[in-house]
Amino acid sequence: MSGKEERVSRSEEAIILHHLDSLMVKEQEISGVLVSTGDGFRVASRLTGSLSAEKLSAMASSLIAINEAVCKESSLGACRDLVIEASQGRILLMDIPHPAQKLILTVLCRAKVTMGQVLWAARGCRESLGKLFVGS
Amino acid sequence: MSDREYKLIFTGSMGAGKTTAIAAVSEVAPVRTEMQNTDHAHHVKETTTTGLDYGVVTLPGGEVLRLFGTPGQVRFQFMWEILGKGALGVVVLADNSSEDPVGDVLEYARAFADVIDGSRAVVGVGRMDVHPVPTLEDYDAALRGIGVRVPVVSTDVRQREQVLTLLDILFYQIDAASEFSGAALQEVP
Ligand SMILES: Nc1nc2c(ncn2[C@@H]2O[C@H](COP(=O)(O)OP(=O)(O)OP(=O)(O)O)[C@@H](O)[C@H]2O)c(=O)[nH]1
Ligand SMILES: [Mg+2]
């Protein structure tokens, strides 16, 4: 139902992947990372096993969109990070600053790591990606 | 949900008018979850629904209709499954100016086959004024081909009255289907 279209160039993807890799090196308990567009297309990913970056990109889009609707509905201001607590880990979703389009950073991590630790690392990655896009 | 409440689905292709339709009739400020569209090859619209739409309509008889709109693109199929749970009927919207609107309608009819159950749906075809082909008969024939017998009507979802008409038709379809299954149940000894 949809034509495949490149959203970032190969070289841009390589630079984004470099940032994702260094996040995973910094925090060993992070088991997967994904950058996707606001409307649910994969831009770059480091995922393990059978996880589909395409499906996770669409899910991240739905989650962020619903998150924003809930923030608006409850008049609690602009939406920031979305944290999902699962029995065996956490999933973090956050916007990446970009001048032209909304991009989403999704971070999957195992339970052992503390919340502050992973949030700190993910936000750092988000900032460096943001600088990349704003500077480009 | 009380027995006077009905969960209904609005589905259909990207840009068919699901968000517009729900906003046109809802008595409460509709919930929208639109994101910037980056797939301009597929559709030129600025934004697209990636979560869900939500609105409420009360019929003159007191029945409360809870309207849930789906994202259109197949990559959001998991949302179709989530939203379809517990739904009693489906409004399938089509954009007659798109490439294969009949094929699109069949795809959503298949995806929501469990809810539709052969008849609990109505198909609303938009933009027929400027794109008269395919005809309503074309849709009807294709749907019958997959065992779905539902009314197919021309509509303009920007008009509140026309969306209410779609809901009236769907409501009738659901009623008829429930009476039929109710009768069937009573026949069981
Ligand atoms: N000219 C014309 N425009 C229409 C008609 N029906 C709907 N539209 C327009 O088509 C657009 C439909 O957009 P949406 O309501 O966002 O469509 P949607 O189905 O929610 O799209 P997605 O969320 O992207 O899947 C709106 O701009 C409507 O005003 C029609 O019969 N004629
Ligand atoms: Mg929409």
mmCIF file of C-alpha atoms and ligand atoms in Angstrom:
data_model
loop_
_atom_site.group_PDB
_atom_site.id
_atom_site.type_symbol
_atom_site.label_atom_id
_atom_site.label_comp_id
_atom_site.label_asym_id
_atom_site.label_seq_id
_atom_site.Cartn_x
_atom_site.Cartn_y
_atom_site.Cartn_z
ATOM 1 C CA MET A 1 0.000 0.000 0.000
ATOM 2 C CA SER A 2 2.965 2.288 0.267
ATOM 3 C CA GLY A 3 5.928 3.056 -1.937
ATOM 4 C CA LYS A 4 9.310 2.647 -0.317
ATOM 5 C CA GLU A 5 11.151 5.896 -0.171
ATOM 6 C CA GLU A 6 14.519 6.756 1.366
ATOM 7 C CA ARG A 7 14.123 9.174 4.246
ATOM 8 C CA VAL A 8 17.792 9.635 5.008
ATOM 9 C CA SER A 9 20.837 9.112 2.825
ATOM 10 C CA ARG A 10 23.228 6.215 3.423
ATOM 11 C CA SER A 11 25.863 8.547 4.852
ATOM 12 C CA GLU A 12 23.357 10.169 7.228
ATOM 13 C CA GLU A 13 22.227 6.747 8.366
ATOM 14 C CA ALA A 14 25.854 5.797 9.023
ATOM 15 C CA ILE A 15 26.365 8.867 11.212
ATOM 16 C CA ILE A 16 23.168 8.176 13.167
ATOM 17 C CA LEU A 17 24.202 4.541 13.619
ATOM 18 C CA HIS A 18 27.544 5.691 14.979
ATOM 19 C CA HIS A 19 25.711 7.610 17.713
ATOM 20 C CA LEU A 20 23.442 4.660 18.448
ATOM 21 C CA ASP A 21 26.452 2.364 18.711
ATOM 22 C CA SER A 22 28.228 4.607 21.173
ATOM 23 C CA LEU A 23 25.067 4.731 23.316
ATOM 24 C CA MET A 24 25.005 0.927 23.395
ATOM 25 C CA VAL A 25 28.675 0.785 24.289
ATOM 26 C CA LYS A 26 28.177 3.268 27.119
ATOM 27 C CA GLU A 27 25.219 1.378 28.606
ATOM 28 C CA GLN A 28 25.658 -2.369 28.307
ATOM 29 C CA GLU A 29 22.106 -2.990 29.485
ATOM 30 C CA ILE A 30 20.643 -1.204 26.487
ATOM 31 C CA SER A 31 19.626 -4.020 24.173
ATOM 32 C CA GLY A 32 18.274 -2.085 21.215
ATOM 33 C CA VAL A 33 17.908 1.401 19.777
ATOM 34 C CA LEU A 34 15.873 2.797 16.949
ATOM 35 C CA VAL A 35 15.457 6.154 15.223
ATOM 36 C CA SER A 36 12.205 6.524 13.267
ATOM 37 C CA THR A 37 10.049 9.257 11.750
ATOM 38 C CA GLY A 38 7.044 10.721 13.552
ATOM 39 C CA ASP A 39 4.749 8.943 11.105
ATOM 40 C CA GLY A 40 6.323 5.564 11.674
ATOM 41 C CA PHE A 41 9.128 4.836 9.219
ATOM 42 C CA ARG A 42 12.502 3.388 10.207
ATOM 43 C CA VAL A 43 15.477 5.739 9.802
ATOM 44 C CA ALA A 44 18.244 3.759 11.534
ATOM 45 C CA SER A 45 18.280 0.913 14.027
ATOM 46 C CA ARG A 46 20.344 -1.480 16.110
ATOM 47 C CA LEU A 47 17.993 -4.221 17.176
ATOM 48 C CA THR A 48 18.657 -7.804 18.076
ATOM 49 C CA GLY A 49 16.867 -11.043 17.329
ATOM 50 C CA SER A 50 13.598 -11.132 15.487
ATOM 51 C CA LEU A 51 12.546 -7.595 16.420
ATOM 52 C CA SER A 52 11.267 -5.805 13.331
ATOM 53 C CA ALA A 53 12.478 -2.215 13.048
ATOM 54 C CA GLU A 54 9.599 -1.503 10.660
ATOM 55 C CA LYS A 55 6.935 -2.672 13.095
ATOM 56 C CA LEU A 56 8.583 -1.016 16.088
ATOM 57 C CA SER A 57 8.800 2.264 14.124
ATOM 58 C CA ALA A 58 5.042 2.220 13.501
ATOM 59 C CA MET A 59 4.382 1.357 17.156
ATOM 60 C CA ALA A 60 6.655 4.164 18.363
ATOM 61 C CA SER A 61 4.710 6.569 16.155
ATOM 62 C CA SER A 62 1.352 5.465 17.589
ATOM 63 C CA LEU A 63 2.654 5.639 21.161
ATOM 64 C CA ILE A 64 4.109 9.127 20.765
ATOM 65 C CA ALA A 65 0.951 10.367 19.018
ATOM 66 C CA ILE A 66 -1.314 8.992 21.737
ATOM 67 C CA ASN A 67 1.067 10.297 24.399
ATOM 68 C CA GLU A 68 0.767 13.790 22.948
ATOM 69 C CA ALA A 69 -3.026 13.538 22.860
ATOM 70 C CA VAL A 70 -3.068 12.506 26.535
ATOM 71 C CA CYS A 71 -0.746 15.364 27.552
ATOM 72 C CA LYS A 72 -2.967 17.808 25.667
ATOM 73 C CA GLU A 73 -6.146 16.348 27.157
ATOM 74 C CA SER A 74 -4.831 16.617 30.706
ATOM 75 C CA SER A 75 -3.366 20.125 30.209
ATOM 76 C CA LEU A 76 -0.044 19.113 31.717
ATOM 77 C CA GLY A 77 2.071 20.888 29.172
ATOM 78 C CA ALA A 78 4.294 19.668 26.404
ATOM 79 C CA CYS A 79 4.998 16.001 26.119
ATOM 80 C CA ARG A 80 8.440 14.809 27.122
ATOM 81 C CA ASP A 81 9.757 11.280 27.422
ATOM 82 C CA LEU A 82 7.546 8.232 27.455
ATOM 83 C CA VAL A 83 8.713 5.422 29.733
ATOM 84 C CA ILE A 84 7.210 1.962 29.558
ATOM 85 C CA GLU A 85 7.961 -0.331 32.483
ATOM 86 C CA ALA A 86 7.874 -3.989 31.544
ATOM 87 C CA SER A 87 8.502 -6.965 33.815
ATOM 88 C CA GLN A 88 11.886 -7.593 32.235
ATOM 89 C CA GLY A 89 12.989 -4.153 31.222
ATOM 90 C CA ARG A 90 12.082 -0.683 30.101
ATOM 91 C CA ILE A 91 11.284 1.041 26.850
ATOM 92 C CA LEU A 92 12.043 4.729 26.512
ATOM 93 C CA LEU A 93 10.680 6.943 23.756
ATOM 94 C CA MET A 94 11.678 10.542 23.146
ATOM 95 C CA ASP A 95 11.664 13.199 20.430
ATOM 96 C CA ILE A 96 14.909 14.105 18.708
ATOM 97 C CA PRO A 97 15.194 17.826 17.952
ATOM 98 C CA HIS A 98 15.064 18.322 14.179
ATOM 99 C CA PRO A 99 14.394 21.511 12.213
ATOM 100 C CA ALA A 100 12.174 19.936 9.573
ATOM 101 C CA GLN A 101 10.526 16.840 10.957
ATOM 102 C CA LYS A 102 9.759 14.946 14.096
ATOM 103 C CA LEU A 103 12.080 12.024 14.745
ATOM 104 C CA ILE A 104 11.685 9.523 17.556
ATOM 105 C CA LEU A 105 14.412 7.776 19.537
ATOM 106 C CA THR A 106 13.366 4.435 21.042
ATOM 107 C CA VAL A 107 15.633 2.732 23.581
ATOM 108 C CA LEU A 108 15.088 -0.803 24.848
ATOM 109 C CA CYS A 109 16.879 -1.881 28.008
ATOM 110 C CA ARG A 110 17.084 -4.820 30.338
ATOM 111 C CA ALA A 111 15.775 -4.560 33.888
ATOM 112 C CA LYS A 112 19.109 -4.342 35.685
ATOM 113 C CA VAL A 113 19.942 -0.787 34.740
ATOM 114 C CA THR A 114 18.532 2.020 36.889
ATOM 115 C CA MET A 115 16.066 4.430 35.401
ATOM 116 C CA GLY A 116 18.232 7.511 35.971
ATOM 117 C CA GLN A 117 21.218 5.889 34.363
ATOM 118 C CA VAL A 118 19.467 4.956 31.149
ATOM 119 C CA LEU A 119 17.520 8.209 30.926
ATOM 120 C CA TRP A 120 20.761 10.126 31.287
ATOM 121 C CA ALA A 121 22.462 8.122 28.571
ATOM 122 C CA ALA A 122 19.474 8.265 26.211
ATOM 123 C CA ARG A 123 19.103 12.016 26.649
ATOM 124 C CA GLY A 124 22.793 12.424 25.874
ATOM 125 C CA CYS A 125 22.342 10.489 22.654
ATOM 126 C CA ARG A 126 19.267 12.529 21.823
ATOM 127 C CA GLU A 127 21.217 15.777 22.313
ATOM 128 C CA SER A 128 24.082 14.689 20.100
ATOM 129 C CA LEU A 129 21.684 13.539 17.368
ATOM 130 C CA GLY A 130 19.805 16.818 17.699
ATOM 131 C CA LYS A 131 23.006 18.810 17.222
ATOM 132 C CA LEU A 132 23.722 16.765 14.152
ATOM 133 C CA PHE A 133 20.386 17.648 12.530
ATOM 134 C CA VAL A 134 20.216 21.258 13.634
ATOM 135 C CA GLY A 135 23.765 21.787 12.409
ATOM 136 C CA SER A 136 23.058 20.201 9.021
ATOM 137 C CA MET B 1 -20.195 -0.377 28.374
ATOM 138 C CA SER B 2 -24.001 -0.403 28.795
ATOM 139 C CA ASP B 3 -26.198 -2.097 26.214
ATOM 140 C CA ARG B 4 -27.095 1.333 24.869
ATOM 141 C CA GLU B 5 -23.479 2.038 24.019
ATOM 142 C CA TYR B 6 -21.950 1.052 20.732
ATOM 143 C CA LYS B 7 -18.288 0.997 19.811
ATOM 144 C CA LEU B 8 -17.940 1.708 16.106
ATOM 145 C CA ILE B 9 -14.884 1.848 13.861
ATOM 146 C CA PHE B 10 -14.078 4.296 11.065
ATOM 147 C CA THR B 11 -11.457 2.871 8.753
ATOM 148 C CA GLY B 12 -10.269 3.311 5.166
ATOM 149 C CA SER B 13 -7.283 4.442 3.154
ATOM 150 C CA MET B 14 -4.978 7.355 3.911
ATOM 151 C CA GLY B 15 -6.848 10.597 3.263
ATOM 152 C CA ALA B 16 -10.259 8.951 2.838
ATOM 153 C CA GLY B 17 -11.620 11.189 5.610
ATOM 154 C CA LYS B 18 -11.750 9.177 8.853
ATOM 155 C CA THR B 19 -10.497 12.062 11.027
ATOM 156 C CA THR B 20 -12.747 14.551 9.190
ATOM 157 C CA ALA B 21 -15.816 12.331 9.609
ATOM 158 C CA ILE B 22 -15.406 11.850 13.349
ATOM 159 C CA ALA B 23 -14.693 15.555 13.905
ATOM 160 C CA ALA B 24 -17.806 16.418 11.857
ATOM 161 C CA VAL B 25 -20.198 14.575 14.174
ATOM 162 C CA SER B 26 -18.592 14.327 17.599
ATOM 163 C CA GLU B 27 -20.334 16.070 20.504
ATOM 164 C CA VAL B 28 -17.100 16.153 22.493
ATOM 165 C CA ALA B 29 -13.849 17.704 21.268
ATOM 166 C CA PRO B 30 -12.508 14.818 19.198
ATOM 167 C CA VAL B 31 -9.242 13.151 20.140
ATOM 168 C CA ARG B 32 -6.813 13.341 17.225
ATOM 169 C CA THR B 33 -3.350 11.830 16.995
ATOM 170 C CA GLU B 34 -1.905 13.266 13.827
ATOM 171 C CA MET B 35 1.763 13.377 12.922
ATOM 172 C CA GLN B 36 3.593 15.092 10.096
ATOM 173 C CA ASN B 37 3.344 12.935 6.949
ATOM 174 C CA THR B 38 6.686 12.080 5.369
ATOM 175 C CA ASP B 39 5.330 9.615 2.805
ATOM 176 C CA HIS B 40 4.495 12.096 0.080
ATOM 177 C CA ALA B 41 4.885 9.429 -2.572
ATOM 178 C CA HIS B 42 1.805 7.783 -1.100
ATOM 179 C CA HIS B 43 -0.281 10.867 -0.294
ATOM 180 C CA VAL B 44 0.432 14.600 -0.381
ATOM 181 C CA LYS B 45 -1.460 15.461 2.804
ATOM 182 C CA GLU B 46 0.424 17.355 5.536
ATOM 183 C CA THR B 47 -0.442 15.147 8.497
ATOM 184 C CA THR B 48 -1.665 11.627 9.071
ATOM 185 C CA THR B 49 -3.272 9.773 11.961
ATOM 186 C CA THR B 50 -0.856 7.297 13.557
ATOM 187 C CA GLY B 51 -2.691 6.502 16.797
ATOM 188 C CA LEU B 52 -6.445 6.800 16.766
ATOM 189 C CA ASP B 53 -9.354 9.213 16.412
ATOM 190 C CA TYR B 54 -12.108 9.306 19.011
ATOM 191 C CA GLY B 55 -15.468 10.998 19.193
ATOM 192 C CA VAL B 56 -18.958 10.496 20.651
ATOM 193 C CA VAL B 57 -22.430 10.844 19.143
ATOM 194 C CA THR B 58 -25.767 10.364 20.894
ATOM 195 C CA LEU B 59 -28.625 9.261 18.649
ATOM 196 C CA PRO B 60 -32.138 10.693 19.116
ATOM 197 C CA GLY B 61 -33.152 7.322 20.611
ATOM 198 C CA GLY B 62 -30.548 7.742 23.378
ATOM 199 C CA GLU B 63 -27.983 5.278 22.064
ATOM 200 C CA VAL B 64 -24.419 6.446 22.615
ATOM 201 C CA LEU B 65 -22.056 5.796 19.734
ATOM 202 C CA ARG B 66 -18.355 5.749 20.582
ATOM 203 C CA LEU B 67 -16.462 6.346 17.359
ATOM 204 C CA PHE B 68 -12.902 5.109 16.940
ATOM 205 C CA GLY B 69 -10.928 6.045 13.822
ATOM 206 C CA THR B 70 -7.968 3.957 12.738
ATOM 207 C CA PRO B 71 -4.758 4.910 10.976
ATOM 208 C CA GLY B 72 -5.081 4.041 7.289
ATOM 209 C CA GLN B 73 -1.663 2.615 6.447
ATOM 210 C CA VAL B 74 -1.070 -1.111 6.686
ATOM 211 C CA ARG B 75 2.028 -0.590 8.849
ATOM 212 C CA PHE B 76 -0.407 0.337 11.633
ATOM 213 C CA GLN B 77 -2.223 -2.983 11.396
ATOM 214 C CA PHE B 78 -1.548 -3.618 15.100
ATOM 215 C CA MET B 79 -3.719 -0.553 15.842
ATOM 216 C CA TRP B 80 -6.492 -2.004 13.673
ATOM 217 C CA GLU B 81 -6.405 -5.111 15.880
ATOM 218 C CA ILE B 82 -6.384 -3.117 19.110
ATOM 219 C CA LEU B 83 -9.181 -0.779 18.017
ATOM 220 C CA GLY B 84 -11.314 -3.551 16.507
ATOM 221 C CA LYS B 85 -11.693 -5.342 19.852
ATOM 222 C CA GLY B 86 -15.257 -5.128 21.099
ATOM 223 C CA ALA B 87 -16.449 -3.089 18.114
ATOM 224 C CA LEU B 88 -19.963 -3.727 16.829
ATOM 225 C CA GLY B 89 -19.662 -2.323 13.336
ATOM 226 C CA VAL B 90 -17.421 -0.601 10.825
ATOM 227 C CA VAL B 91 -17.701 2.442 8.561
ATOM 228 C CA VAL B 92 -15.287 1.893 5.668
ATOM 229 C CA LEU B 93 -14.459 5.129 3.850
ATOM 230 C CA ALA B 94 -13.076 5.257 0.316
ATOM 231 C CA ASP B 95 -11.595 8.061 -1.777
ATOM 232 C CA ASN B 96 -12.820 7.512 -5.318
ATOM 233 C CA SER B 97 -10.004 9.647 -6.722
ATOM 234 C CA SER B 98 -7.327 7.279 -5.412
ATOM 235 C CA GLU B 99 -5.576 4.625 -7.454
ATOM 236 C CA ASP B 100 -7.489 1.497 -6.461
ATOM 237 C CA PRO B 101 -10.294 2.487 -4.095
ATOM 238 C CA VAL B 102 -12.219 -0.773 -4.550
ATOM 239 C CA GLY B 103 -9.104 -2.810 -3.721
ATOM 240 C CA ASP B 104 -8.567 -0.625 -0.642
ATOM 241 C CA VAL B 105 -12.117 -1.222 0.599
ATOM 242 C CA LEU B 106 -11.666 -4.977 0.181
ATOM 243 C CA GLU B 107 -8.456 -4.828 2.201
ATOM 244 C CA TYR B 108 -10.169 -3.104 5.156
ATOM 245 C CA ALA B 109 -13.200 -5.385 4.854
ATOM 246 C CA ARG B 110 -10.826 -8.344 5.169
ATOM 247 C CA ALA B 111 -8.870 -6.788 8.033
ATOM 248 C CA PHE B 112 -12.091 -6.164 9.989
ATOM 249 C CA ALA B 113 -13.837 -9.341 8.834
ATOM 250 C CA ASP B 114 -14.416 -10.518 12.417
ATOM 251 C CA VAL B 115 -16.253 -7.338 13.377
ATOM 252 C CA ILE B 116 -18.110 -7.025 10.071
ATOM 253 C CA ASP B 117 -19.217 -10.665 10.152
ATOM 254 C CA GLY B 118 -20.656 -10.404 6.647
ATOM 255 C CA SER B 119 -22.942 -7.432 7.213
ATOM 256 C CA ARG B 120 -22.101 -5.103 10.121
ATOM 257 C CA ALA B 121 -20.635 -2.342 7.975
ATOM 258 C CA VAL B 122 -21.386 0.491 5.609
ATOM 259 C CA VAL B 123 -19.102 1.751 2.848
ATOM 260 C CA GLY B 124 -18.981 5.509 2.211
ATOM 261 C CA VAL B 125 -17.390 6.565 -1.052
ATOM 262 C CA GLY B 126 -16.130 10.144 -1.242
ATOM 263 C CA ARG B 127 -15.349 12.420 -4.175
ATOM 264 C CA MET B 128 -17.751 10.668 -6.549
ATOM 265 C CA ASP B 129 -18.890 14.054 -7.834
ATOM 266 C CA VAL B 130 -15.542 14.539 -9.572
ATOM 267 C CA HIS B 131 -14.590 10.852 -9.922
ATOM 268 C CA PRO B 132 -17.724 8.912 -10.871
ATOM 269 C CA VAL B 133 -15.747 5.739 -11.591
ATOM 270 C CA PRO B 134 -15.596 3.139 -10.046
ATOM 271 C CA THR B 135 -19.343 3.103 -9.481
ATOM 272 C CA LEU B 136 -21.199 2.021 -6.346
ATOM 273 C CA GLU B 137 -22.119 -1.169 -8.232
ATOM 274 C CA ASP B 138 -18.418 -1.907 -8.742
ATOM 275 C CA TYR B 139 -17.859 -1.767 -4.982
ATOM 276 C CA ASP B 140 -20.950 -3.844 -4.308
ATOM 277 C CA ALA B 141 -19.912 -6.580 -6.741
ATOM 278 C CA ALA B 142 -16.374 -6.751 -5.345
ATOM 279 C CA LEU B 143 -17.623 -6.947 -1.748
ATOM 280 C CA ARG B 144 -20.102 -9.692 -2.574
ATOM 281 C CA GLY B 145 -17.172 -11.526 -4.098
ATOM 282 C CA ILE B 146 -15.643 -11.836 -0.624
ATOM 283 C CA GLY B 147 -18.948 -12.584 1.082
ATOM 284 C CA VAL B 148 -19.701 -9.111 2.419
ATOM 285 C CA ARG B 149 -23.202 -7.745 1.809
ATOM 286 C CA VAL B 150 -23.338 -4.164 3.024
ATOM 287 C CA PRO B 151 -24.769 -0.869 1.768
ATOM 288 C CA VAL B 152 -22.384 1.219 -0.366
ATOM 289 C CA VAL B 153 -23.261 4.915 -0.582
ATOM 290 C CA SER B 154 -21.763 8.104 -1.930
ATOM 291 C CA THR B 155 -20.787 10.505 0.848
ATOM 292 C CA ASP B 156 -19.035 13.735 1.717
ATOM 293 C CA VAL B 157 -17.639 13.315 5.221
ATOM 294 C CA ARG B 158 -17.135 17.056 5.595
ATOM 295 C CA GLN B 159 -20.915 17.292 5.954
ATOM 296 C CA ARG B 160 -22.184 16.373 9.405
ATOM 297 C CA GLU B 161 -25.578 15.230 8.075
ATOM 298 C CA GLN B 162 -23.938 12.831 5.647
ATOM 299 C CA VAL B 163 -21.807 11.236 8.359
ATOM 300 C CA LEU B 164 -24.928 10.868 10.520
ATOM 301 C CA THR B 165 -26.581 9.123 7.589
ATOM 302 C CA LEU B 166 -23.670 6.659 7.426
ATOM 303 C CA LEU B 167 -24.088 5.998 11.146
ATOM 304 C CA ASP B 168 -27.856 5.498 10.749
ATOM 305 C CA ILE B 169 -27.265 2.928 8.032
ATOM 306 C CA LEU B 170 -24.600 1.157 10.089
ATOM 307 C CA PHE B 171 -26.861 1.173 13.127
ATOM 308 C CA TYR B 172 -29.584 -0.479 11.055
ATOM 309 C CA GLN B 173 -27.130 -3.106 9.801
ATOM 310 C CA ILE B 174 -26.033 -3.915 13.360
ATOM 311 C CA ASP B 175 -29.629 -4.133 14.557
ATOM 312 C CA ALA B 176 -30.606 -6.436 11.720
ATOM 313 C CA ALA B 177 -27.566 -8.645 12.344
ATOM 314 C CA SER B 178 -28.299 -8.861 16.101
ATOM 315 C CA GLU B 179 -31.947 -9.735 15.520
ATOM 316 C CA PHE B 180 -30.883 -12.410 13.106
ATOM 317 C CA SER B 181 -28.348 -13.950 15.505
ATOM 318 C CA GLY B 182 -30.845 -13.567 18.371
ATOM 319 C CA ALA B 183 -33.439 -15.519 16.379
ATOM 320 C CA ALA B 184 -30.851 -18.120 15.548
ATOM 321 C CA LEU B 185 -30.001 -18.488 19.225
ATOM 322 C CA GLN B 186 -33.631 -19.027 20.170
ATOM 323 C CA GLU B 187 -33.916 -21.810 17.654
ATOM 324 C CA VAL B 188 -31.320 -23.790 19.541
ATOM 325 C CA PRO B 189 -33.265 -26.345 21.633
HETATM 326 N N1 LIG C 1 -13.115 17.722 -2.161
HETATM 327 C C1 LIG C 1 -13.428 16.798 -1.249
HETATM 328 N N2 LIG C 1 -12.645 16.690 -0.193
HETATM 329 C C2 LIG C 1 -12.956 15.770 0.724
HETATM 330 C C3 LIG C 1 -14.069 14.915 0.609
HETATM 331 N N3 LIG C 1 -14.090 14.102 1.656
HETATM 332 C C4 LIG C 1 -13.022 14.422 2.416
HETATM 333 N N4 LIG C 1 -12.338 15.438 1.867
HETATM 334 C C5 LIG C 1 -11.101 16.057 2.380
HETATM 335 O O1 LIG C 1 -10.139 15.041 2.410
HETATM 336 C C6 LIG C 1 -9.315 15.178 3.564
HETATM 337 C C7 LIG C 1 -9.380 13.918 4.414
HETATM 338 O O2 LIG C 1 -8.423 14.024 5.418
HETATM 339 P P1 LIG C 1 -8.488 13.232 6.787
HETATM 340 O O3 LIG C 1 -9.820 13.372 7.418
HETATM 341 O O4 LIG C 1 -7.296 13.635 7.553
HETATM 342 O O5 LIG C 1 -8.319 11.735 6.257
HETATM 343 P P2 LIG C 1 -7.959 10.453 7.094
HETATM 344 O O6 LIG C 1 -8.735 9.343 6.510
HETATM 345 O O7 LIG C 1 -8.120 10.700 8.541
HETATM 346 O O8 LIG C 1 -6.417 10.266 6.708
HETATM 347 P P3 LIG C 1 -5.229 9.517 7.477
HETATM 348 O O9 LIG C 1 -5.345 9.787 8.925
HETATM 349 O O10 LIG C 1 -3.992 10.125 6.892
HETATM 350 O O11 LIG C 1 -5.342 8.072 7.125
HETATM 351 C C8 LIG C 1 -9.797 16.410 4.298
HETATM 352 O O12 LIG C 1 -9.012 17.506 3.939
HETATM 353 C C9 LIG C 1 -11.232 16.568 3.800
HETATM 354 O O13 LIG C 1 -11.659 17.895 3.856
HETATM 355 C C10 LIG C 1 -14.903 15.065 -0.536
HETATM 356 O O14 LIG C 1 -15.895 14.347 -0.739
HETATM 357 N N5 LIG C 1 -14.533 16.027 -1.434
HETATM 358 MG MG MG C 2 -6.784 10.596 10.049
#
